[in-house]
Coordinates of C-alpha atoms and ligand atoms in Angstrom, one line a residue:
Chain S
M10 CA -11.4 -220.0 -113.2
A11 CA -10.8 -220.8 -109.5
G12 CA -8.0 -220.6 -107.0
R13 CA -5.8 -218.0 -105.3
V14 CA -3.8 -215.1 -106.5
T15 CA -2.0 -212.4 -104.5
T16 CA -3.6 -209.5 -106.2
V17 CA -6.6 -209.0 -108.3
V18 CA -6.8 -205.8 -110.4
I19 CA -10.3 -204.9 -111.6
G20 CA -10.3 -203.1 -114.9
A21 CA -7.9 -202.9 -117.9
G22 CA -8.0 -199.2 -118.6
H23 CA -4.8 -197.2 -118.2
A24 CA -5.1 -197.3 -114.4
G25 CA -5.4 -201.1 -114.1
L26 CA -2.6 -201.6 -116.6
A27 CA -0.4 -199.2 -114.7
A28 CA -1.1 -201.1 -111.5
S29 CA -0.1 -204.3 -113.3
H30 CA 3.1 -202.7 -114.5
F31 CA 4.2 -201.9 -110.9
L32 CA 3.0 -205.2 -109.6
S33 CA 5.1 -207.0 -112.2
E34 CA 8.1 -204.8 -111.3
R35 CA 7.8 -206.1 -107.8
S36 CA 7.1 -209.7 -108.9
I37 CA 3.7 -209.7 -107.2
D38 CA 1.6 -212.3 -108.9
H39 CA -1.6 -210.9 -110.1
V40 CA -4.4 -210.9 -112.7
V41 CA -6.2 -208.0 -114.4
L42 CA -9.9 -208.8 -114.8
E43 CA -11.6 -206.9 -117.5
R44 CA -15.3 -207.3 -118.5
G45 CA -14.6 -206.3 -122.1
D46 CA -11.2 -205.7 -123.7
V47 CA -8.2 -203.6 -122.9
A48 CA -9.3 -199.9 -123.1
N49 CA -12.9 -200.9 -123.1
S50 CA -14.2 -197.4 -122.1
W51 CA -12.3 -195.8 -124.9
R52 CA -13.6 -198.4 -127.4
H53 CA -17.3 -198.3 -126.4
E54 CA -18.2 -195.3 -124.2
R55 CA -16.9 -192.4 -126.3
W56 CA -18.3 -190.5 -129.3
D57 CA -16.7 -190.8 -132.8
S58 CA -15.0 -187.4 -133.2
L59 CA -13.6 -187.3 -129.7
R60 CA -9.9 -186.6 -129.3
L61 CA -8.1 -186.3 -126.0
L62 CA -8.0 -182.8 -124.6
T63 CA -4.6 -183.5 -123.1
P64 CA -1.7 -183.0 -125.6
N65 CA 0.3 -186.0 -126.9
W66 CA 3.3 -185.4 -124.8
Q67 CA 1.1 -186.0 -121.8
S68 CA -0.1 -189.3 -123.3
R69 CA 2.6 -191.1 -121.4
L70 CA 2.5 -194.2 -119.3
P71 CA 5.0 -195.9 -117.0
G72 CA 7.9 -196.9 -119.3
L73 CA 6.1 -195.6 -122.4
P74 CA 6.8 -191.9 -123.1
Y75 CA 5.2 -190.3 -126.1
D76 CA 7.7 -190.7 -129.0
G77 CA 5.6 -189.8 -132.0
P78 CA 6.0 -187.0 -134.4
D79 CA 3.4 -184.6 -133.0
P80 CA 3.9 -183.9 -129.3
D81 CA 1.4 -181.0 -129.4
G82 CA -1.4 -182.9 -131.1
Y83 CA -4.2 -184.8 -129.5
L84 CA -4.9 -188.5 -129.8
S85 CA -8.1 -189.8 -131.5
M86 CA -10.0 -192.6 -129.9
G87 CA -8.4 -195.2 -132.2
E88 CA -5.0 -193.9 -131.2
V89 CA -5.8 -194.1 -127.5
V90 CA -6.9 -197.7 -127.9
G91 CA -3.6 -198.4 -129.8
L92 CA -1.6 -196.8 -127.0
L93 CA -3.2 -198.9 -124.3
D94 CA -2.9 -202.1 -126.3
R95 CA 0.8 -201.3 -126.8
F96 CA 1.2 -200.6 -123.1
A97 CA -0.6 -203.9 -122.1
S98 CA 1.6 -206.0 -124.4
M99 CA 4.8 -204.2 -123.5
S100 CA 4.3 -204.7 -119.8
R101 CA 2.9 -208.2 -120.4
A102 CA -0.1 -207.4 -118.3
P103 CA -1.9 -210.7 -117.4
V104 CA -5.3 -209.4 -118.6
Q105 CA -8.2 -211.8 -118.5
A106 CA -10.6 -210.2 -120.9
G107 CA -14.4 -210.9 -121.0
T108 CA -14.4 -211.3 -117.3
T109 CA -17.0 -209.3 -115.3
V110 CA -16.5 -208.9 -111.6
T111 CA -19.9 -209.4 -110.0
S112 CA -18.9 -209.3 -106.3
V113 CA -16.0 -208.6 -104.1
R114 CA -16.3 -209.3 -100.4
R115 CA -14.1 -209.8 -97.4
S116 CA -13.0 -213.4 -96.9
G117 CA -10.3 -214.6 -94.4
D118 CA -7.4 -212.3 -94.6
G119 CA -8.3 -211.1 -98.1
Y120 CA -11.1 -211.0 -100.5
R121 CA -13.3 -213.3 -102.5
V122 CA -13.7 -212.0 -106.1
V123 CA -16.6 -213.5 -107.9
T124 CA -16.9 -213.2 -111.7
N125 CA -19.0 -214.5 -114.5
Q126 CA -16.1 -216.9 -115.1
G127 CA -15.8 -218.3 -111.6
S128 CA -14.2 -217.1 -108.3
L129 CA -10.8 -216.1 -107.1
D130 CA -9.4 -215.5 -103.6
A131 CA -6.9 -212.7 -103.3
R132 CA -5.0 -211.1 -100.5
T133 CA -5.3 -207.7 -102.1
V134 CA -7.5 -206.0 -104.6
V135 CA -6.9 -202.9 -106.7
V136 CA -10.2 -201.3 -107.9
A137 CA -9.3 -199.7 -111.3
S138 CA -12.8 -200.0 -112.7
G139 CA -13.0 -196.3 -113.7
A140 CA -14.6 -193.2 -112.4
C141 CA -17.0 -192.7 -115.3
N142 CA -19.0 -196.0 -115.6
L143 CA -22.4 -194.4 -115.8
P144 CA -23.7 -191.1 -117.1
A145 CA -25.1 -189.0 -114.2
V146 CA -28.6 -187.7 -115.1
P147 CA -30.8 -185.6 -112.8
A148 CA -34.0 -187.1 -111.5
F149 CA -36.2 -184.6 -113.3
A150 CA -35.2 -186.2 -116.6
A151 CA -38.2 -188.5 -115.9
A152 CA -40.5 -185.5 -116.3
V153 CA -39.3 -184.6 -119.8
P154 CA -42.2 -185.1 -122.2
K155 CA -42.0 -188.5 -124.0
E156 CA -41.9 -187.0 -127.5
I157 CA -38.4 -185.7 -126.8
E158 CA -35.5 -188.1 -127.3
Q159 CA -33.1 -188.2 -124.4
L160 CA -29.5 -189.2 -124.9
T161 CA -26.4 -189.5 -122.8
P162 CA -22.8 -189.2 -124.1
F163 CA -22.8 -193.1 -124.0
D164 CA -25.6 -193.2 -126.5
Y165 CA -24.3 -190.4 -128.8
R166 CA -21.9 -191.2 -131.6
D167 CA -22.3 -188.4 -134.1
P168 CA -24.8 -185.7 -135.1
S169 CA -26.2 -187.7 -138.1
T170 CA -28.1 -190.0 -135.7
L171 CA -30.0 -187.1 -134.1
A172 CA -33.5 -186.1 -135.1
D173 CA -33.6 -182.9 -137.2
G174 CA -34.4 -179.9 -135.0
G175 CA -33.3 -178.3 -131.8
V176 CA -31.0 -180.0 -129.3
L177 CA -30.8 -179.0 -125.7
V178 CA -27.3 -179.9 -124.4
V179 CA -27.2 -179.9 -120.6
G180 CA -23.9 -179.2 -118.9
A181 CA -20.9 -177.1 -120.0
S182 CA -18.0 -179.2 -119.0
A183 CA -15.6 -180.6 -121.7
T184 CA -18.2 -183.1 -122.9
G185 CA -21.0 -180.5 -123.1
V186 CA -19.1 -177.8 -124.9
Q187 CA -17.6 -180.3 -127.4
L188 CA -21.0 -181.9 -128.2
A189 CA -22.7 -178.5 -128.4
A190 CA -20.2 -177.3 -130.9
E191 CA -20.3 -180.5 -133.0
I192 CA -24.1 -180.5 -133.1
R193 CA -24.3 -176.8 -133.9
R194 CA -21.9 -177.4 -136.8
S195 CA -24.4 -180.0 -138.2
G196 CA -26.8 -177.1 -138.6
R197 CA -29.1 -177.9 -135.7
P198 CA -30.2 -175.1 -133.3
V199 CA -28.4 -175.8 -130.0
T200 CA -29.3 -174.5 -126.6
L201 CA -26.7 -175.1 -123.9
S202 CA -27.7 -175.1 -120.2
V203 CA -24.8 -173.8 -118.2
G204 CA -24.1 -174.4 -114.5
E205 CA -20.8 -174.1 -112.7
H206 CA -18.0 -174.7 -115.1
V207 CA -14.2 -174.5 -115.5
R208 CA -13.2 -172.0 -118.3
L209 CA -9.7 -172.3 -119.8
P210 CA -8.1 -171.0 -123.0
R211 CA -6.6 -173.7 -125.2
T212 CA -3.3 -171.9 -125.3
Y213 CA -1.8 -169.3 -123.0
R214 CA 1.2 -167.1 -123.8
G215 CA 1.8 -169.3 -126.8
R216 CA 1.8 -172.7 -125.0
D217 CA -0.9 -175.3 -124.4
V218 CA -2.6 -174.3 -121.1
L219 CA -2.0 -177.8 -119.9
W220 CA 1.7 -177.2 -120.3
W221 CA 1.3 -174.4 -117.7
M222 CA -0.7 -176.7 -115.4
D223 CA 2.1 -179.2 -115.6
A224 CA 5.1 -176.9 -115.5
S225 CA 3.9 -174.6 -112.8
G226 CA 3.2 -177.5 -110.5
V227 CA -0.5 -176.9 -110.2
W228 CA -1.3 -180.4 -111.4
D229 CA 1.2 -181.8 -108.9
Q230 CA -0.7 -180.5 -105.9
R231 CA -1.2 -183.4 -103.5
H232 CA -4.4 -184.5 -102.1
D233 CA -3.2 -183.7 -98.6
E234 CA -2.3 -180.2 -99.5
I235 CA -5.7 -179.2 -100.9
D236 CA -8.0 -177.1 -98.7
D237 CA -11.3 -178.4 -99.8
L238 CA -10.5 -181.9 -101.1
S239 CA -14.1 -183.1 -101.6
R240 CA -14.8 -179.9 -103.7
A241 CA -11.6 -180.5 -105.8
R242 CA -12.8 -184.1 -106.4
R243 CA -16.2 -182.9 -107.7
L244 CA -14.7 -180.3 -110.0
P245 CA -16.1 -180.6 -113.6
S246 CA -13.7 -181.2 -116.5
P247 CA -12.3 -178.0 -118.1
Q248 CA -13.9 -176.5 -121.2
L249 CA -11.2 -177.8 -123.5
V250 CA -11.1 -179.6 -126.9
G251 CA -8.2 -181.2 -128.7
T252 CA -8.1 -180.0 -132.3
P253 CA -5.2 -179.6 -134.7
E254 CA -5.9 -175.8 -134.8
R255 CA -5.7 -175.7 -131.0
V256 CA -8.9 -173.7 -130.8
T257 CA -10.4 -172.4 -127.5
L258 CA -13.9 -173.7 -127.0
D259 CA -15.2 -171.5 -124.2
L260 CA -18.8 -170.1 -124.0
N261 CA -17.8 -167.0 -126.0
A262 CA -16.7 -169.3 -128.8
L263 CA -20.0 -171.2 -128.6
S264 CA -22.1 -168.0 -128.5
A265 CA -20.2 -166.8 -131.7
M266 CA -21.3 -170.1 -133.3
G267 CA -24.9 -169.3 -132.5
V268 CA -25.3 -171.6 -129.5
E269 CA -27.9 -170.1 -127.2
L270 CA -26.8 -170.1 -123.5
V271 CA -29.3 -170.6 -120.7
G272 CA -28.9 -171.1 -116.9
R273 CA -28.6 -174.3 -115.0
W274 CA -31.6 -176.5 -115.7
A275 CA -33.4 -176.6 -112.4
A276 CA -36.7 -178.3 -112.9
V277 CA -39.5 -179.4 -115.3
R278 CA -42.9 -178.0 -114.6
D279 CA -46.0 -178.5 -116.9
G280 CA -43.8 -179.7 -119.7
R281 CA -41.5 -176.6 -119.5
A282 CA -37.8 -176.6 -118.7
L283 CA -37.1 -174.0 -116.0
F284 CA -33.6 -172.6 -116.0
S285 CA -31.8 -170.7 -113.2
G286 CA -31.5 -166.9 -113.4
G287 CA -28.0 -167.1 -111.9
L288 CA -26.2 -167.4 -115.3
R289 CA -24.2 -164.2 -114.8
N290 CA -22.8 -165.4 -111.5
V291 CA -21.6 -168.8 -112.9
F292 CA -19.9 -166.8 -115.6
A293 CA -18.3 -164.4 -113.1
L294 CA -17.1 -167.4 -110.9
A295 CA -15.5 -169.1 -113.9
D296 CA -13.9 -165.9 -115.3
L297 CA -12.5 -164.9 -111.9
K298 CA -11.2 -168.4 -111.3
M299 CA -9.5 -168.5 -114.7
D300 CA -7.9 -165.2 -114.1
R301 CA -6.6 -166.4 -110.8
L302 CA -5.1 -169.4 -112.4
L303 CA -3.5 -167.4 -115.2
A304 CA -2.0 -165.0 -112.5
T305 CA -0.6 -168.1 -110.8
F306 CA 1.1 -169.1 -114.1
D307 CA 2.4 -165.5 -114.6
Q308 CA 3.8 -165.5 -111.1
W309 CA 5.4 -168.8 -111.5
A310 CA 6.9 -167.8 -114.9
G311 CA 8.4 -164.6 -113.5
T312 CA 10.7 -163.3 -116.2
G313 CA 12.7 -166.5 -116.7
T314 CA 10.2 -168.5 -118.8
E315 CA 10.3 -168.6 -122.6
A316 CA 6.7 -167.6 -123.3
G317 CA 4.8 -164.8 -124.9
P318 CA 3.5 -161.8 -123.0
S319 CA 0.8 -162.1 -120.3
E320 CA -2.8 -162.3 -121.7
R321 CA -6.2 -161.8 -120.3
F322 CA -9.3 -162.9 -122.1
E323 CA -12.6 -161.2 -122.7
P324 CA -15.1 -161.9 -119.9
T325 CA -17.8 -164.3 -120.8
R326 CA -20.5 -162.4 -122.7
V327 CA -23.8 -162.4 -120.9
P328 CA -26.8 -162.9 -123.3
S329 CA -29.0 -159.8 -123.2
S330 CA -32.0 -161.7 -121.7
P331 CA -31.3 -165.4 -121.2
R332 CA -34.4 -167.5 -121.4
L333 CA -35.6 -168.7 -118.1
Q334 CA -38.0 -171.3 -119.5
L335 CA -38.5 -173.4 -122.6
D336 CA -41.6 -175.2 -123.7
L337 CA -40.5 -178.8 -124.2
R338 CA -43.9 -179.6 -125.9
G339 CA -43.6 -176.8 -128.5
G340 CA -41.5 -178.8 -130.9
E341 CA -38.5 -176.5 -130.7
I342 CA -36.4 -179.1 -128.9
R343 CA -36.3 -182.6 -130.3
T344 CA -33.4 -184.0 -128.4
V345 CA -32.0 -183.5 -124.9
L346 CA -28.4 -184.6 -124.5
W347 CA -27.4 -185.0 -120.8
A348 CA -23.7 -183.9 -120.5
T349 CA -24.2 -183.7 -116.7
G350 CA -21.2 -185.8 -115.7
Y351 CA -20.4 -189.4 -115.0
R352 CA -20.3 -191.5 -111.9
P353 CA -18.6 -194.8 -110.9
D354 CA -20.6 -198.0 -110.5
Y355 CA -19.7 -200.0 -107.4
S356 CA -22.9 -202.2 -107.3
W357 CA -20.6 -205.2 -107.3
L358 CA -18.5 -204.1 -104.3
D359 CA -19.8 -205.9 -101.2
V360 CA -17.5 -204.2 -98.8
P361 CA -18.8 -201.2 -96.8
V362 CA -16.5 -198.6 -98.2
V363 CA -18.9 -196.6 -100.4
D364 CA -20.4 -193.4 -99.0
E365 CA -24.0 -192.2 -99.3
K366 CA -23.2 -190.4 -102.6
G367 CA -21.9 -193.6 -104.1
R368 CA -18.2 -192.6 -103.9
L369 CA -15.5 -194.8 -102.6
R370 CA -14.0 -193.7 -99.2
H371 CA -10.3 -193.7 -99.5
A372 CA -7.2 -191.8 -98.5
G373 CA -4.9 -191.4 -101.4
G374 CA -6.1 -194.6 -102.9
V375 CA -5.8 -196.6 -99.7
V376 CA -9.4 -197.8 -99.0
G377 CA -10.6 -198.3 -95.5
S378 CA -10.5 -202.0 -95.6
P379 CA -7.1 -203.7 -95.3
G380 CA -5.6 -204.8 -98.7
L381 CA -8.2 -202.9 -100.8
Y382 CA -6.9 -200.1 -103.0
A383 CA -8.2 -197.8 -105.7
L384 CA -6.7 -196.0 -108.7
G385 CA -8.0 -193.6 -111.3
L386 CA -10.3 -191.5 -109.2
P387 CA -10.5 -187.7 -109.2
V388 CA -7.6 -186.1 -107.2
L389 CA -6.8 -189.6 -105.8
R390 CA -3.3 -188.4 -104.8
R391 CA -2.8 -185.3 -107.0
R392 CA -4.8 -182.9 -109.1
R393 CA -3.7 -184.8 -112.2
S394 CA -4.9 -188.2 -110.9
T395 CA -7.7 -189.0 -113.4
F396 CA -5.6 -188.1 -116.4
I397 CA -3.5 -190.5 -118.3
H398 CA -0.3 -188.8 -117.3
G399 CA -1.4 -188.7 -113.7
I400 CA -1.3 -192.5 -113.2
E401 CA 2.4 -193.2 -113.0
D402 CA 3.1 -191.6 -109.7
D403 CA -0.2 -192.6 -108.2
A404 CA 0.1 -196.3 -109.2
R405 CA 3.8 -196.5 -108.0
E406 CA 2.8 -195.1 -104.6
V407 CA -0.4 -197.2 -104.2
I408 CA 1.4 -200.4 -105.3
A409 CA 4.2 -199.6 -102.8
H410 CA 1.6 -199.4 -100.1
L411 CA 0.1 -202.7 -101.2
A412 CA 3.5 -204.3 -101.2
H413 CA 4.1 -203.1 -97.7
H414 CA 0.8 -204.5 -96.6
L415 CA 1.7 -207.9 -98.1
A416 CA 5.0 -207.8 -96.4
T417 CA 3.7 -206.9 -93.0
S418 CA 0.4 -208.7 -92.6
P419 CA 0.6 -212.4 -91.9
Chain P
M163 CA -3.0 -158.9 -87.5
T164 CA -6.3 -160.6 -87.0
I165 CA -9.2 -159.4 -89.0
D166 CA -12.7 -159.1 -87.5
N167 CA -15.9 -158.6 -89.4
G168 CA -17.9 -159.8 -86.5
V169 CA -18.7 -163.2 -88.1
N170 CA -18.0 -166.3 -86.1
V171 CA -16.7 -168.3 -89.1
Q172 CA -15.3 -171.0 -86.9
A173 CA -18.7 -171.8 -85.5
L174 CA -20.0 -172.0 -89.1
L175 CA -17.2 -174.3 -90.2
D176 CA -17.8 -176.5 -87.1
A177 CA -21.5 -176.6 -87.9
R178 CA -20.7 -177.7 -91.4
D179 CA -18.6 -180.5 -90.2
V180 CA -21.2 -181.7 -87.7
L181 CA -24.2 -181.4 -90.1
K182 CA -22.3 -183.3 -92.8
G183 CA -22.9 -186.4 -90.7
A184 CA -26.3 -185.4 -89.4
P185 CA -28.6 -184.3 -92.2
E186 CA -31.7 -184.5 -90.0
A187 CA -30.4 -181.7 -87.7
A188 CA -29.9 -179.6 -90.8
Q189 CA -33.6 -179.5 -91.6
F190 CA -35.0 -176.0 -90.8
T191 CA -38.5 -174.7 -91.2
W192 CA -38.9 -170.9 -91.2
R193 CA -42.3 -169.5 -90.3
A194 CA -44.3 -166.4 -90.7
Q195 CA -47.8 -165.6 -89.4
S196 CA -49.8 -163.0 -91.1
T197 CA -53.2 -161.3 -90.5
W198 CA -55.2 -159.1 -92.8
S199 CA -55.7 -155.6 -91.4
N200 CA -57.7 -153.7 -93.9
G201 CA -57.6 -152.9 -97.6
V202 CA -54.3 -154.3 -98.9
H203 CA -52.6 -153.8 -95.6
S204 CA -51.5 -156.9 -93.6
Q205 CA -49.2 -157.5 -90.7
T206 CA -46.8 -160.5 -90.6
R207 CA -45.2 -161.6 -87.4
I208 CA -42.1 -163.8 -87.1
Q209 CA -40.7 -165.3 -83.9
N210 CA -40.4 -169.1 -84.0
F211 CA -38.7 -171.5 -86.3
F212 CA -37.6 -175.1 -86.3
G213 CA -34.1 -176.3 -86.6
L214 CA -31.3 -178.5 -85.1
G215 CA -34.1 -180.9 -84.3
A216 CA -36.0 -178.6 -82.0
E217 CA -38.3 -175.6 -81.8
Q218 CA -36.3 -172.3 -81.7
T219 CA -37.2 -168.8 -80.9
H220 CA -35.8 -165.4 -82.0
K221 CA -34.9 -163.1 -79.1
S222 CA -37.9 -161.1 -79.9
E223 CA -40.9 -161.1 -82.2
A224 CA -40.5 -159.1 -85.4
V225 CA -43.6 -157.4 -87.0
F226 CA -43.7 -156.4 -90.6
D227 CA -46.4 -154.2 -92.2
A228 CA -47.1 -154.8 -95.9
D229 CA -49.2 -152.4 -97.9
H230 CA -49.3 -150.6 -101.2
P231 CA -48.1 -147.0 -101.8
E232 CA -50.5 -144.1 -102.3
V233 CA -49.9 -144.2 -106.1
F234 CA -51.8 -147.5 -105.9
A235 CA -54.6 -145.7 -104.1
A236 CA -53.6 -147.5 -100.8
Q237 CA -52.7 -146.3 -97.3
D238 CA -48.9 -147.0 -97.5
N239 CA -48.8 -148.5 -94.0
G240 CA -45.6 -150.4 -95.0
I241 CA -43.6 -151.5 -98.0
T242 CA -45.1 -153.6 -100.8
P243 CA -44.7 -157.3 -100.5
I244 CA -42.4 -157.5 -103.5
E245 CA -40.1 -155.0 -101.8
Y246 CA -39.6 -157.6 -99.0
L247 CA -37.9 -159.7 -101.5
L248 CA -35.3 -157.0 -102.0
V249 CA -34.8 -156.8 -98.2
G250 CA -34.2 -160.5 -98.2
L251 CA -31.8 -160.5 -101.1
A252 CA -29.8 -157.5 -99.8
G253 CA -29.6 -159.0 -96.3
C254 CA -28.6 -162.4 -97.5
L255 CA -25.9 -161.3 -100.0
T256 CA -24.5 -158.8 -97.5
A257 CA -24.3 -161.5 -94.8
G258 CA -22.5 -163.7 -97.4
V259 CA -20.0 -161.0 -98.2
A260 CA -19.1 -160.6 -94.5
S261 CA -18.8 -164.3 -93.9
V262 CA -16.7 -165.0 -97.0
A263 CA -14.5 -162.0 -96.2
Q264 CA -14.0 -163.3 -92.6
N265 CA -13.2 -166.8 -93.9
R266 CA -10.7 -165.4 -96.4
G267 CA -9.1 -163.0 -94.0
I268 CA -10.3 -159.8 -95.6
Q269 CA -11.1 -156.9 -93.3
L270 CA -14.2 -155.0 -94.4
R271 CA -14.6 -151.3 -93.7
S272 CA -18.0 -150.7 -95.4
V273 CA -20.4 -152.7 -97.5
E274 CA -23.2 -150.9 -99.3
A275 CA -25.7 -152.5 -101.7
T276 CA -28.2 -150.9 -104.0
V277 CA -30.9 -153.4 -105.0
E278 CA -33.3 -152.7 -107.8
G279 CA -36.1 -154.9 -109.1
N280 CA -37.7 -154.0 -112.4
H281 CA -41.3 -154.7 -112.4
D282 CA -43.9 -154.3 -115.2
I283 CA -47.1 -154.0 -113.2
R284 CA -49.3 -154.7 -116.2
G285 CA -48.8 -158.3 -115.3
I286 CA -50.4 -158.1 -111.8
L287 CA -53.1 -155.8 -113.2
G288 CA -54.0 -158.3 -115.9
A289 CA -53.5 -155.6 -118.5
D290 CA -51.2 -157.8 -120.7
S291 CA -51.1 -161.6 -120.5
D292 CA -47.6 -161.7 -121.9
V293 CA -46.2 -159.8 -119.0
R294 CA -45.2 -161.8 -115.9
N295 CA -46.3 -160.9 -112.4
G296 CA -43.0 -160.9 -110.8
F297 CA -39.7 -159.0 -111.4
N298 CA -38.4 -158.9 -114.9
D299 CA -35.0 -158.6 -113.5
V300 CA -33.2 -157.7 -110.3
R301 CA -29.9 -155.7 -110.1
V302 CA -27.7 -155.5 -107.1
T303 CA -24.7 -153.1 -107.0
F304 CA -22.2 -153.5 -104.2
T305 CA -19.9 -150.8 -103.1
I306 CA -17.3 -152.3 -100.8
D307 CA -14.4 -150.7 -99.0
A308 CA -12.0 -153.4 -97.8
D309 CA -8.3 -154.4 -97.5
A310 CA -8.5 -156.3 -100.8
S311 CA -7.9 -156.0 -104.5
K312 CA -10.7 -155.4 -106.9
E313 CA -10.5 -159.1 -108.0
E314 CA -10.7 -160.3 -104.4
I315 CA -13.8 -158.1 -103.8
E316 CA -15.4 -159.4 -107.0
A317 CA -14.7 -163.0 -105.9
L318 CA -16.3 -162.2 -102.5
V319 CA -19.4 -161.1 -104.2
A320 CA -19.5 -164.0 -106.6
Q321 CA -19.0 -166.5 -103.7
S322 CA -21.7 -164.8 -101.7
Q323 CA -24.2 -165.4 -104.5
K324 CA -23.0 -168.9 -104.9
R325 CA -23.9 -169.7 -101.2
S326 CA -27.0 -167.4 -100.9
A327 CA -30.3 -168.9 -99.9
V328 CA -32.3 -165.9 -101.2
F329 CA -30.4 -165.6 -104.4
D330 CA -31.1 -169.3 -105.0
A331 CA -34.8 -168.9 -104.0
L332 CA -35.2 -166.0 -106.5
T333 CA -33.2 -167.5 -109.4
N334 CA -34.4 -171.1 -109.2
P335 CA -38.0 -172.4 -109.3
T336 CA -39.4 -173.5 -105.9
D337 CA -42.4 -175.7 -105.4
V338 CA -45.0 -173.5 -103.6
S339 CA -48.3 -174.9 -102.4
V340 CA -51.0 -172.7 -101.1
T341 CA -54.0 -174.3 -99.5
V342 CA -57.1 -173.4 -97.4
A343 CA -57.2 -174.9 -93.9
Ligands
FAD726 C1 -15.4 -188.3 -122.3 C2 -14.1 -188.4 -121.5 C3 -12.9 -187.8 -122.1 C4 -11.7 -187.9 -121.4 N1 -10.6 -187.3 -121.9 C5 -9.4 -187.4 -121.3 C6 -8.3 -186.8 -121.9 O1 -8.3 -186.1 -122.9 N2 -7.1 -187.0 -121.3 C7 -7.0 -187.7 -120.1 O2 -5.8 -187.8 -119.6 N3 -8.1 -188.2 -119.5 C8 -9.3 -188.1 -120.1 N4 -10.4 -188.7 -119.5 C9 -10.3 -189.2 -118.1 C10 -9.7 -190.6 -118.0 O3 -8.4 -190.7 -118.7 C11 -10.6 -191.7 -118.6 O4 -11.8 -191.6 -117.9 C12 -10.0 -193.1 -118.5 O5 -10.8 -194.0 -119.2 C13 -9.8 -193.5 -117.1 O6 -9.1 -194.7 -117.1 P1 -9.3 -195.8 -115.9 O7 -8.3 -196.9 -116.2 O8 -9.3 -195.2 -114.6 O9 -10.8 -196.3 -116.2 P2 -11.4 -196.9 -117.5 O10 -10.7 -196.5 -118.7 O11 -12.9 -196.6 -117.4 O12 -11.1 -198.4 -117.3 C14 -11.9 -199.2 -116.3 C15 -12.0 -200.6 -116.9 O13 -12.7 -201.4 -115.9 C16 -13.6 -202.2 -116.6 N5 -14.6 -202.6 -115.6 C17 -15.5 -201.8 -114.9 N6 -16.2 -202.5 -114.1 C18 -15.8 -203.8 -114.2 C19 -16.2 -205.0 -113.6 N7 -17.2 -205.0 -112.6 N8 -15.6 -206.1 -113.9 C20 -14.6 -206.1 -114.8 N9 -14.2 -205.0 -115.4 C21 -14.8 -203.9 -115.1 C22 -14.1 -201.4 -117.7 O14 -14.6 -202.2 -118.7 C23 -12.9 -200.6 -118.1 O15 -12.2 -201.2 -119.2 C24 -11.6 -188.6 -120.2 C25 -12.8 -189.2 -119.7 C26 -14.0 -189.2 -120.3 C27 -15.2 -189.8 -119.7

């Protein structure tokens, strides 16, 4: 591989494929470089039982609305891979699989893109390499005693591969609550360490809560309308799971299953895990925030919306005396599963556009280096940006900016 | 109508913006200097601290007497050291409530807090090795009169805990080293 192309897209997840769709629509010649295959993250970085937490009718991509028989269901991983394969072939995306980008740097009026298959020069580059390339694990993981096995969601496939005995799941976002529930159902004792989290019911007034997010316009809120954008971008994923029964998987549901809740894991000292005593307040923050959101829905709905009556949910039950420490050497815990979030990997990006926290500096996907763009990051242009159904508007607008850049720079 | 809780929120927001790009200036060291008096009575003085890259001084020196009550067969020249933690927690959470209220445009009329720490003193006496030395739990009850709904007031109190230095210091472990000079 060598030569020139107008645009290089890095990554063939839904974001890179959507970029390709709009580039083709504008007849901008381009290539999509992908280290694995189309939908690589969904193929290799997810656990077996995972289903999307977004309902099927939201599994829509540019030119590809959901047309299956079950709009209110949730896609399995195999089905997500099928969807992206279909999207790639439908939009004839020029994907070059098995091509890992190892460096991007400024060169002339564009960029030099180096891969394990050779180099390319491009006037513009779209970074669609994903926001969740690596599990984020706190530094004190190094102090966890050696006899305990430590896993991240990237290592975990299903409960049968875990040692018998207790599991400490760390983090109560979507990943953490889903894995805690699945592992508890396998019969293992589960302790869940809970920091700040986003509580949501699966259904509200008879409809999927994500229908409300969508219909009421909350998800459409633009990046330049949000008060504290950097906070919005750090928001953990909501406590939701996609199941045929549309069950709510909040902390009350987990307590009822026998999952023990403890505070945020703060440190390891002398082989003991020390948890924050501030559990009540993270519950209060999440309950209050959920109630405010539901009130927004009610207000939006007024009397004109076809939906059931207003609902409020039981506050999160506080365990009578949550444990503040746990002896990691005592044998009670055999496995620690870090569901502490994910982070992007820009180790290959040799352009000074990454901040001290390892995040890309950009305004609505326009990176601070001419001709460099990003897609698929949290609240890139709207609250819905990282979700599958959030890509269409983002990609259209970012590619429009890119086209304008091509037309106006020499 | 402008609301005024007497907190200069703009200065705090400006400081946040400036310190985002200057982490060195954000490093503070708080200091206390204590002297044994007699028995379990000691006196602690506080005047200087370090911050914003320089030595700083309070307007005046503050002096705190710590002692034990008469039921502990002591002189009661001041509150017990563990009660100072309650002072710190109440002061910090109340300051937080006022600041968050100012930032959210909520006029406060009164803010009262009752702080209780439950303490099983068998721990410090060495009477039962299963009992810890410190508080078993701490309860804070706020009574707030303000131009706001119950939910808004609950949110003020929750946000104040979220941003509280003393709440964090009490609820999370801290590496403490004590040495002999
Ligand atoms: C556990 C989990 C559950 C999620 N559930 C949902 C959900 O229910 N609904 C929803 O809408 N969203 C969900 N998301 C969010 C989002 O849809 C996914 O993260 C999605 O994978 C993001 O798509 P993307 O195209 O931005 O990135 P990715 O799908 O990660 O695609 C990036 C691609 O870039 C490739 N790549 C990376 N680096 C390089 C390189 N240097 N060279 C070449 N190629 C490279 C990768 O191999 C990958 O194929 C979930 C995310 C996670 C982590």
